[in-house]
mmCIF file of N, CA and C in Angstrom:
data_model
loop_
_atom_site.group_PDB
_atom_site.id
_atom_site.type_symbol
_atom_site.label_atom_id
_atom_site.label_comp_id
_atom_site.label_asym_id
_atom_site.label_seq_id
_atom_site.Cartn_x
_atom_site.Cartn_y
_atom_site.Cartn_z
ATOM 1 N N MET A 26 0.837 -1.160 0.000
ATOM 2 C CA MET A 26 0.000 0.000 0.000
ATOM 3 C C MET A 26 0.898 1.244 0.000
ATOM 4 N N ASN A 27 0.642 2.212 -0.878
ATOM 5 C CA ASN A 27 1.448 3.408 -1.012
ATOM 6 C C ASN A 27 0.672 4.602 -0.481
ATOM 7 N N HIS A 28 1.233 5.256 0.511
ATOM 8 C CA HIS A 28 0.611 6.447 1.079
ATOM 9 C C HIS A 28 1.398 7.706 0.704
ATOM 10 N N GLY A 29 2.257 7.600 -0.328
ATOM 11 C CA GLY A 29 3.027 8.761 -0.761
ATOM 12 C C GLY A 29 4.297 8.991 0.020
ATOM 13 N N PHE A 30 4.740 7.997 0.797
ATOM 14 C CA PHE A 30 5.960 8.152 1.572
ATOM 15 C C PHE A 30 7.155 7.652 0.770
ATOM 16 N N GLY A 31 8.333 8.153 1.102
ATOM 17 C CA GLY A 31 9.547 7.702 0.437
ATOM 18 C C GLY A 31 9.912 8.604 -0.736
ATOM 19 N N HIS A 32 10.916 8.165 -1.457
ATOM 20 C CA HIS A 32 11.427 8.942 -2.580
ATOM 21 C C HIS A 32 11.278 8.141 -3.856
ATOM 22 N N GLU A 33 11.016 8.858 -4.921
ATOM 23 C CA GLU A 33 10.915 8.225 -6.226
ATOM 24 C C GLU A 33 12.311 7.862 -6.718
ATOM 25 N N VAL A 34 12.438 6.751 -7.391
ATOM 26 C CA VAL A 34 13.721 6.323 -7.940
ATOM 27 C C VAL A 34 14.056 7.235 -9.123
ATOM 28 N N PRO A 35 15.261 7.826 -9.149
ATOM 29 C CA PRO A 35 15.596 8.718 -10.263
ATOM 30 C C PRO A 35 15.719 7.941 -11.575
ATOM 31 N N ALA A 36 15.487 8.660 -12.660
ATOM 32 C CA ALA A 36 15.592 8.048 -13.989
ATOM 33 C C ALA A 36 17.046 7.735 -14.310
ATOM 34 N N ARG A 37 17.261 6.793 -15.214
ATOM 35 C CA ARG A 37 18.621 6.439 -15.622
ATOM 36 C C ARG A 37 19.243 7.594 -16.409
ATOM 37 N N HIS A 38 20.520 7.746 -16.263
ATOM 38 C CA HIS A 38 21.241 8.781 -17.007
ATOM 39 C C HIS A 38 21.427 8.328 -18.446
ATOM 40 N N ALA A 39 21.239 9.256 -19.355
ATOM 41 C CA ALA A 39 21.443 8.956 -20.761
ATOM 42 C C ALA A 39 22.906 9.211 -21.102
ATOM 43 N N PRO A 40 23.618 8.205 -21.608
ATOM 44 C CA PRO A 40 25.022 8.436 -21.964
ATOM 45 C C PRO A 40 25.112 9.392 -23.146
ATOM 46 N N ARG A 41 26.034 10.326 -23.045
ATOM 47 C CA ARG A 41 26.257 11.279 -24.127
ATOM 48 C C ARG A 41 27.704 11.743 -24.083
ATOM 49 N N GLU A 42 28.126 12.392 -25.133
ATOM 50 C CA GLU A 42 29.496 12.872 -25.229
ATOM 51 C C GLU A 42 29.698 14.064 -24.306
ATOM 52 N N LEU A 43 30.813 14.080 -23.598
ATOM 53 C CA LEU A 43 31.112 15.170 -22.684
ATOM 54 C C LEU A 43 31.648 16.378 -23.433
ATOM 55 N N ARG A 44 31.460 17.558 -22.843
ATOM 56 C CA ARG A 44 31.977 18.798 -23.416
ATOM 57 C C ARG A 44 33.499 18.801 -23.340
ATOM 58 N N GLN A 45 34.136 19.476 -24.300
ATOM 59 C CA GLN A 45 35.591 19.597 -24.283
ATOM 60 C C GLN A 45 36.036 20.390 -23.057
ATOM 61 N N VAL A 46 37.275 20.184 -22.666
ATOM 62 C CA VAL A 46 37.853 20.882 -21.520
ATOM 63 C C VAL A 46 38.115 22.340 -21.888
ATOM 64 N N THR A 47 37.897 23.245 -20.947
ATOM 65 C CA THR A 47 38.190 24.658 -21.161
ATOM 66 C C THR A 47 39.700 24.853 -21.203
ATOM 67 N N ARG A 48 40.174 25.488 -22.265
ATOM 68 C CA ARG A 48 41.611 25.624 -22.482
ATOM 69 C C ARG A 48 42.095 27.074 -22.413
ATOM 70 N N TYR A 49 41.260 28.022 -22.818
ATOM 71 C CA TYR A 49 41.666 29.431 -22.872
ATOM 72 C C TYR A 49 40.745 30.289 -22.024
ATOM 73 N N LEU A 50 41.319 31.289 -21.368
ATOM 74 C CA LEU A 50 40.576 32.305 -20.648
ATOM 75 C C LEU A 50 41.047 33.644 -21.180
ATOM 76 N N ILE A 51 40.121 34.452 -21.656
ATOM 77 C CA ILE A 51 40.459 35.766 -22.200
ATOM 78 C C ILE A 51 39.812 36.824 -21.332
ATOM 79 N N VAL A 52 40.620 37.753 -20.839
ATOM 80 C CA VAL A 52 40.109 38.917 -20.122
ATOM 81 C C VAL A 52 40.062 40.047 -21.139
ATOM 82 N N ILE A 53 38.842 40.489 -21.443
ATOM 83 C CA ILE A 53 38.632 41.477 -22.499
ATOM 84 C C ILE A 53 37.621 42.500 -22.028
ATOM 85 N N SER A 54 37.756 43.714 -22.507
ATOM 86 C CA SER A 54 36.833 44.779 -22.134
ATOM 87 C C SER A 54 35.565 44.646 -22.969
ATOM 88 N N ALA A 55 34.434 44.711 -22.304
ATOM 89 C CA ALA A 55 33.135 44.720 -22.987
ATOM 90 C C ALA A 55 32.494 46.057 -22.659
ATOM 91 N N GLY A 56 32.812 47.049 -23.457
ATOM 92 C CA GLY A 56 32.405 48.418 -23.136
ATOM 93 C C GLY A 56 33.380 48.977 -22.123
ATOM 94 N N ALA A 57 32.923 49.197 -20.912
ATOM 95 C CA ALA A 57 33.799 49.703 -19.852
ATOM 96 C C ALA A 57 34.029 48.653 -18.768
ATOM 97 N N VAL A 58 33.492 47.459 -18.963
ATOM 98 C CA VAL A 58 33.568 46.420 -17.942
ATOM 99 C C VAL A 58 34.431 45.262 -18.442
ATOM 100 N N PRO A 59 35.470 44.884 -17.692
ATOM 101 C CA PRO A 59 36.263 43.725 -18.105
ATOM 102 C C PRO A 59 35.516 42.424 -17.793
ATOM 103 N N VAL A 60 35.489 41.539 -18.779
ATOM 104 C CA VAL A 60 34.860 40.234 -18.598
ATOM 105 C C VAL A 60 35.890 39.153 -18.901
ATOM 106 N N ALA A 61 35.674 37.988 -18.325
ATOM 107 C CA ALA A 61 36.519 36.825 -18.599
ATOM 108 C C ALA A 61 35.689 35.856 -19.429
ATOM 109 N N ARG A 62 36.199 35.505 -20.592
ATOM 110 C CA ARG A 62 35.503 34.584 -21.480
ATOM 111 C C ARG A 62 36.302 33.294 -21.547
ATOM 112 N N LEU A 63 35.619 32.165 -21.427
ATOM 113 C CA LEU A 63 36.247 30.851 -21.441
ATOM 114 C C LEU A 63 35.977 30.168 -22.777
ATOM 115 N N PHE A 64 37.024 29.511 -23.310
ATOM 116 C CA PHE A 64 36.934 28.847 -24.612
ATOM 117 C C PHE A 64 37.546 27.456 -24.540
ATOM 118 N N THR A 65 37.060 26.557 -25.402
ATOM 119 C CA THR A 65 37.636 25.221 -25.512
ATOM 120 C C THR A 65 38.894 25.285 -26.373
ATOM 121 N N HIS A 66 39.553 24.133 -26.552
ATOM 122 C CA HIS A 66 40.762 24.065 -27.373
ATOM 123 C C HIS A 66 40.476 24.480 -28.818
ATOM 124 N N SER A 67 39.277 24.188 -29.311
ATOM 125 C CA SER A 67 38.902 24.569 -30.673
ATOM 126 C C SER A 67 38.331 25.981 -30.737
ATOM 127 N N ARG A 68 38.474 26.715 -29.650
ATOM 128 C CA ARG A 68 38.060 28.116 -29.514
ATOM 129 C C ARG A 68 36.557 28.324 -29.632
ATOM 130 N N GLU A 69 35.806 27.367 -29.134
ATOM 131 C CA GLU A 69 34.363 27.515 -29.025
ATOM 132 C C GLU A 69 34.057 28.150 -27.671
ATOM 133 N N PRO A 70 33.186 29.168 -27.621
ATOM 134 C CA PRO A 70 32.876 29.815 -26.346
ATOM 135 C C PRO A 70 32.147 28.872 -25.398
ATOM 136 N N VAL A 71 32.546 28.933 -24.119
ATOM 137 C CA VAL A 71 31.939 28.088 -23.091
ATOM 138 C C VAL A 71 31.150 28.941 -22.102
ATOM 139 N N ALA A 72 31.765 30.017 -21.604
ATOM 140 C CA ALA A 72 31.111 30.842 -20.581
ATOM 141 C C ALA A 72 31.705 32.239 -20.581
ATOM 142 N N GLU A 73 30.974 33.153 -19.939
ATOM 143 C CA GLU A 73 31.442 34.525 -19.759
ATOM 144 C C GLU A 73 31.100 34.938 -18.338
ATOM 145 N N ILE A 74 32.124 35.397 -17.592
ATOM 146 C CA ILE A 74 31.920 35.804 -16.208
ATOM 147 C C ILE A 74 32.613 37.137 -15.957
ATOM 148 N N ASP A 75 32.305 37.755 -14.840
ATOM 149 C CA ASP A 75 32.938 39.006 -14.439
ATOM 150 C C ASP A 75 34.418 38.738 -14.165
ATOM 151 N N ALA A 76 35.289 39.566 -14.738
ATOM 152 C CA ALA A 76 36.732 39.355 -14.595
ATOM 153 C C ALA A 76 37.238 39.667 -13.187
ATOM 154 N N GLY A 77 36.434 40.299 -12.360
ATOM 155 C CA GLY A 77 36.866 40.647 -11.012
ATOM 156 C C GLY A 77 36.577 39.580 -9.977
ATOM 157 N N THR A 78 36.073 38.441 -10.381
ATOM 158 C CA THR A 78 35.738 37.405 -9.406
ATOM 159 C C THR A 78 36.971 36.652 -8.931
ATOM 160 N N GLU A 79 36.833 36.033 -7.783
ATOM 161 C CA GLU A 79 37.930 35.265 -7.205
ATOM 162 C C GLU A 79 38.292 34.066 -8.082
ATOM 163 N N GLU A 80 37.302 33.484 -8.742
ATOM 164 C CA GLU A 80 37.543 32.321 -9.595
ATOM 165 C C GLU A 80 38.506 32.641 -10.730
ATOM 166 N N VAL A 81 38.380 33.839 -11.306
ATOM 167 C CA VAL A 81 39.284 34.245 -12.385
ATOM 168 C C VAL A 81 40.699 34.382 -11.852
ATOM 169 N N ALA A 82 40.858 34.954 -10.668
ATOM 170 C CA ALA A 82 42.183 35.088 -10.067
ATOM 171 C C ALA A 82 42.810 33.726 -9.808
ATOM 172 N N VAL A 83 42.017 32.777 -9.363
ATOM 173 C CA VAL A 83 42.532 31.433 -9.100
ATOM 174 C C VAL A 83 42.935 30.744 -10.405
ATOM 175 N N MET A 84 42.092 30.863 -11.444
ATOM 176 C CA MET A 84 42.386 30.204 -12.725
ATOM 177 C C MET A 84 43.609 30.788 -13.417
ATOM 178 N N THR A 85 43.847 32.085 -13.266
ATOM 179 C CA THR A 85 44.954 32.727 -13.970
ATOM 180 C C THR A 85 46.253 32.725 -13.182
ATOM 181 N N ALA A 86 46.232 32.328 -11.925
ATOM 182 C CA ALA A 86 47.454 32.294 -11.118
ATOM 183 C C ALA A 86 48.428 31.284 -11.716
ATOM 184 N N GLY A 87 49.560 31.779 -12.173
ATOM 185 C CA GLY A 87 50.594 30.919 -12.735
ATOM 186 C C GLY A 87 50.357 30.502 -14.178
ATOM 187 N N ALA A 88 49.280 30.967 -14.800
ATOM 188 C CA ALA A 88 48.992 30.603 -16.188
ATOM 189 C C ALA A 88 49.771 31.510 -17.138
ATOM 190 N N ALA A 89 50.191 30.946 -18.265
ATOM 191 C CA ALA A 89 50.899 31.721 -19.280
ATOM 192 C C ALA A 89 49.923 32.690 -19.941
ATOM 193 N N ALA A 90 50.375 33.936 -20.163
ATOM 194 C CA ALA A 90 49.493 34.952 -20.740
ATOM 195 C C ALA A 90 50.181 35.677 -21.886
ATOM 196 N N THR A 91 49.374 36.050 -22.885
ATOM 197 C CA THR A 91 49.830 36.892 -23.983
ATOM 198 C C THR A 91 48.815 38.019 -24.144
ATOM 199 N N THR A 92 49.257 39.109 -24.750
ATOM 200 C CA THR A 92 48.364 40.237 -24.984
ATOM 201 C C THR A 92 47.938 40.241 -26.439
ATOM 202 N N GLY A 93 46.659 40.384 -26.652
ATOM 203 C CA GLY A 93 46.105 40.474 -27.996
ATOM 204 C C GLY A 93 45.471 39.174 -28.461
ATOM 205 N N ALA A 94 44.270 39.319 -29.028
ATOM 206 C CA ALA A 94 43.550 38.185 -29.620
ATOM 207 C C ALA A 94 43.117 38.598 -31.023
ATOM 208 N N MET A 95 44.102 38.945 -31.833
ATOM 209 C CA MET A 95 43.824 39.479 -33.164
ATOM 210 C C MET A 95 43.825 38.416 -34.262
ATOM 211 N N GLY A 96 44.283 37.228 -33.948
ATOM 212 C CA GLY A 96 44.392 36.185 -34.964
ATOM 213 C C GLY A 96 43.042 35.733 -35.491
ATOM 214 N N PRO A 97 43.046 35.134 -36.676
ATOM 215 C CA PRO A 97 41.789 34.672 -37.277
ATOM 216 C C PRO A 97 41.119 33.550 -36.485
ATOM 217 N N GLU A 98 41.873 32.850 -35.650
ATOM 218 C CA GLU A 98 41.279 31.782 -34.846
ATOM 219 C C GLU A 98 40.294 32.325 -33.815
ATOM 220 N N TRP A 99 40.397 33.630 -33.482
ATOM 221 C CA TRP A 99 39.508 34.247 -32.498
ATOM 222 C C TRP A 99 38.342 34.992 -33.136
ATOM 223 N N ASP A 100 38.294 35.059 -34.457
ATOM 224 C CA ASP A 100 37.251 35.839 -35.129
ATOM 225 C C ASP A 100 35.840 35.404 -34.741
ATOM 226 N N ARG A 101 35.573 34.119 -34.732
ATOM 227 C CA ARG A 101 34.226 33.637 -34.441
ATOM 228 C C ARG A 101 33.868 33.810 -32.958
ATOM 229 N N GLY A 102 34.794 33.554 -32.065
ATOM 230 C CA GLY A 102 34.521 33.640 -30.634
ATOM 231 C C GLY A 102 34.421 35.052 -30.093
ATOM 232 N N LEU A 103 35.085 36.000 -30.745
ATOM 233 C CA LEU A 103 35.103 37.385 -30.269
ATOM 234 C C LEU A 103 34.431 38.326 -31.254
ATOM 235 N N VAL A 104 33.416 37.840 -31.934
ATOM 236 C CA VAL A 104 32.766 38.600 -32.998
ATOM 237 C C VAL A 104 32.158 39.920 -32.531
ATOM 238 N N GLY A 105 31.737 40.049 -31.303
ATOM 239 C CA GLY A 105 31.101 41.274 -30.829
ATOM 240 C C GLY A 105 32.055 42.319 -30.289
ATOM 241 N N HIS A 106 33.352 42.052 -30.327
ATOM 242 C CA HIS A 106 34.338 42.977 -29.749
ATOM 243 C C HIS A 106 35.043 43.760 -30.841
ATOM 244 N N SER A 107 35.404 45.004 -30.518
ATOM 245 C CA SER A 107 36.098 45.867 -31.476
ATOM 246 C C SER A 107 37.558 45.445 -31.617
ATOM 247 N N ALA A 108 38.215 45.995 -32.612
ATOM 248 C CA ALA A 108 39.630 45.699 -32.843
ATOM 249 C C ALA A 108 40.486 46.188 -31.672
ATOM 250 N N ASP A 109 40.131 47.333 -31.088
ATOM 251 C CA ASP A 109 40.876 47.849 -29.936
ATOM 252 C C ASP A 109 40.724 46.942 -28.722
ATOM 253 N N GLU A 110 39.508 46.452 -28.489
ATOM 254 C CA GLU A 110 39.279 45.533 -27.369
ATOM 255 C C GLU A 110 40.054 44.236 -27.569
ATOM 256 N N ARG A 111 40.054 43.729 -28.785
ATOM 257 C CA ARG A 111 40.771 42.487 -29.070
ATOM 258 C C ARG A 111 42.277 42.675 -28.953
ATOM 259 N N ALA A 112 42.775 43.843 -29.351
ATOM 260 C CA ALA A 112 44.214 44.100 -29.282
ATOM 261 C C ALA A 112 44.697 44.191 -27.836
ATOM 262 N N SER A 113 43.861 44.685 -26.933
ATOM 263 C CA SER A 113 44.271 44.836 -25.542
ATOM 264 C C SER A 113 43.846 43.652 -24.675
ATOM 265 N N ALA A 114 43.223 42.643 -25.242
ATOM 266 C CA ALA A 114 42.783 41.475 -24.481
ATOM 267 C C ALA A 114 43.979 40.682 -23.971
ATOM 268 N N VAL A 115 43.820 40.070 -22.821
ATOM 269 C CA VAL A 115 44.861 39.224 -22.241
ATOM 270 C C VAL A 115 44.374 37.775 -22.362
ATOM 271 N N VAL A 116 45.157 36.951 -23.056
ATOM 272 C CA VAL A 116 44.794 35.565 -23.331
ATOM 273 C C VAL A 116 45.623 34.659 -22.426
ATOM 274 N N TYR A 117 44.948 33.865 -21.600
ATOM 275 C CA TYR A 117 45.606 32.905 -20.716
ATOM 276 C C TYR A 117 45.393 31.496 -21.263
ATOM 277 N N VAL A 118 46.455 30.712 -21.272
ATOM 278 C CA VAL A 118 46.344 29.303 -21.625
ATOM 279 C C VAL A 118 46.272 28.539 -20.308
ATOM 280 N N LEU A 119 45.135 27.902 -20.074
ATOM 281 C CA LEU A 119 44.927 27.195 -18.809
ATOM 282 C C LEU A 119 45.601 25.836 -18.866
ATOM 283 N N ASP A 120 46.363 25.539 -17.842
ATOM 284 C CA ASP A 120 47.090 24.279 -17.763
ATOM 285 C C ASP A 120 46.247 23.287 -16.991
ATOM 286 N N LEU A 121 45.575 22.415 -17.720
ATOM 287 C CA LEU A 121 44.678 21.464 -17.059
ATOM 288 C C LEU A 121 45.212 20.058 -17.156
#
């Protein structure tokens, strides 16, 4: 007899392909606010967060950085940013 007590058994998980690992973090100005954008190895955008957060400081500690994201490999991922913003962007390669 069921009186509504207990927990329902969760459904089975559907196997699927996992997302690629985040490889690049770019700190770029979006207007007057710096944002941190995360990209996979194939430079597909993953997320965008405030560059002033503690998580960004932790991820960039000890990571190799270069200035400028002007190459054609960044054209699709940074389509909404101006040439000046892209030139002053700081690109971190995350060591995972």
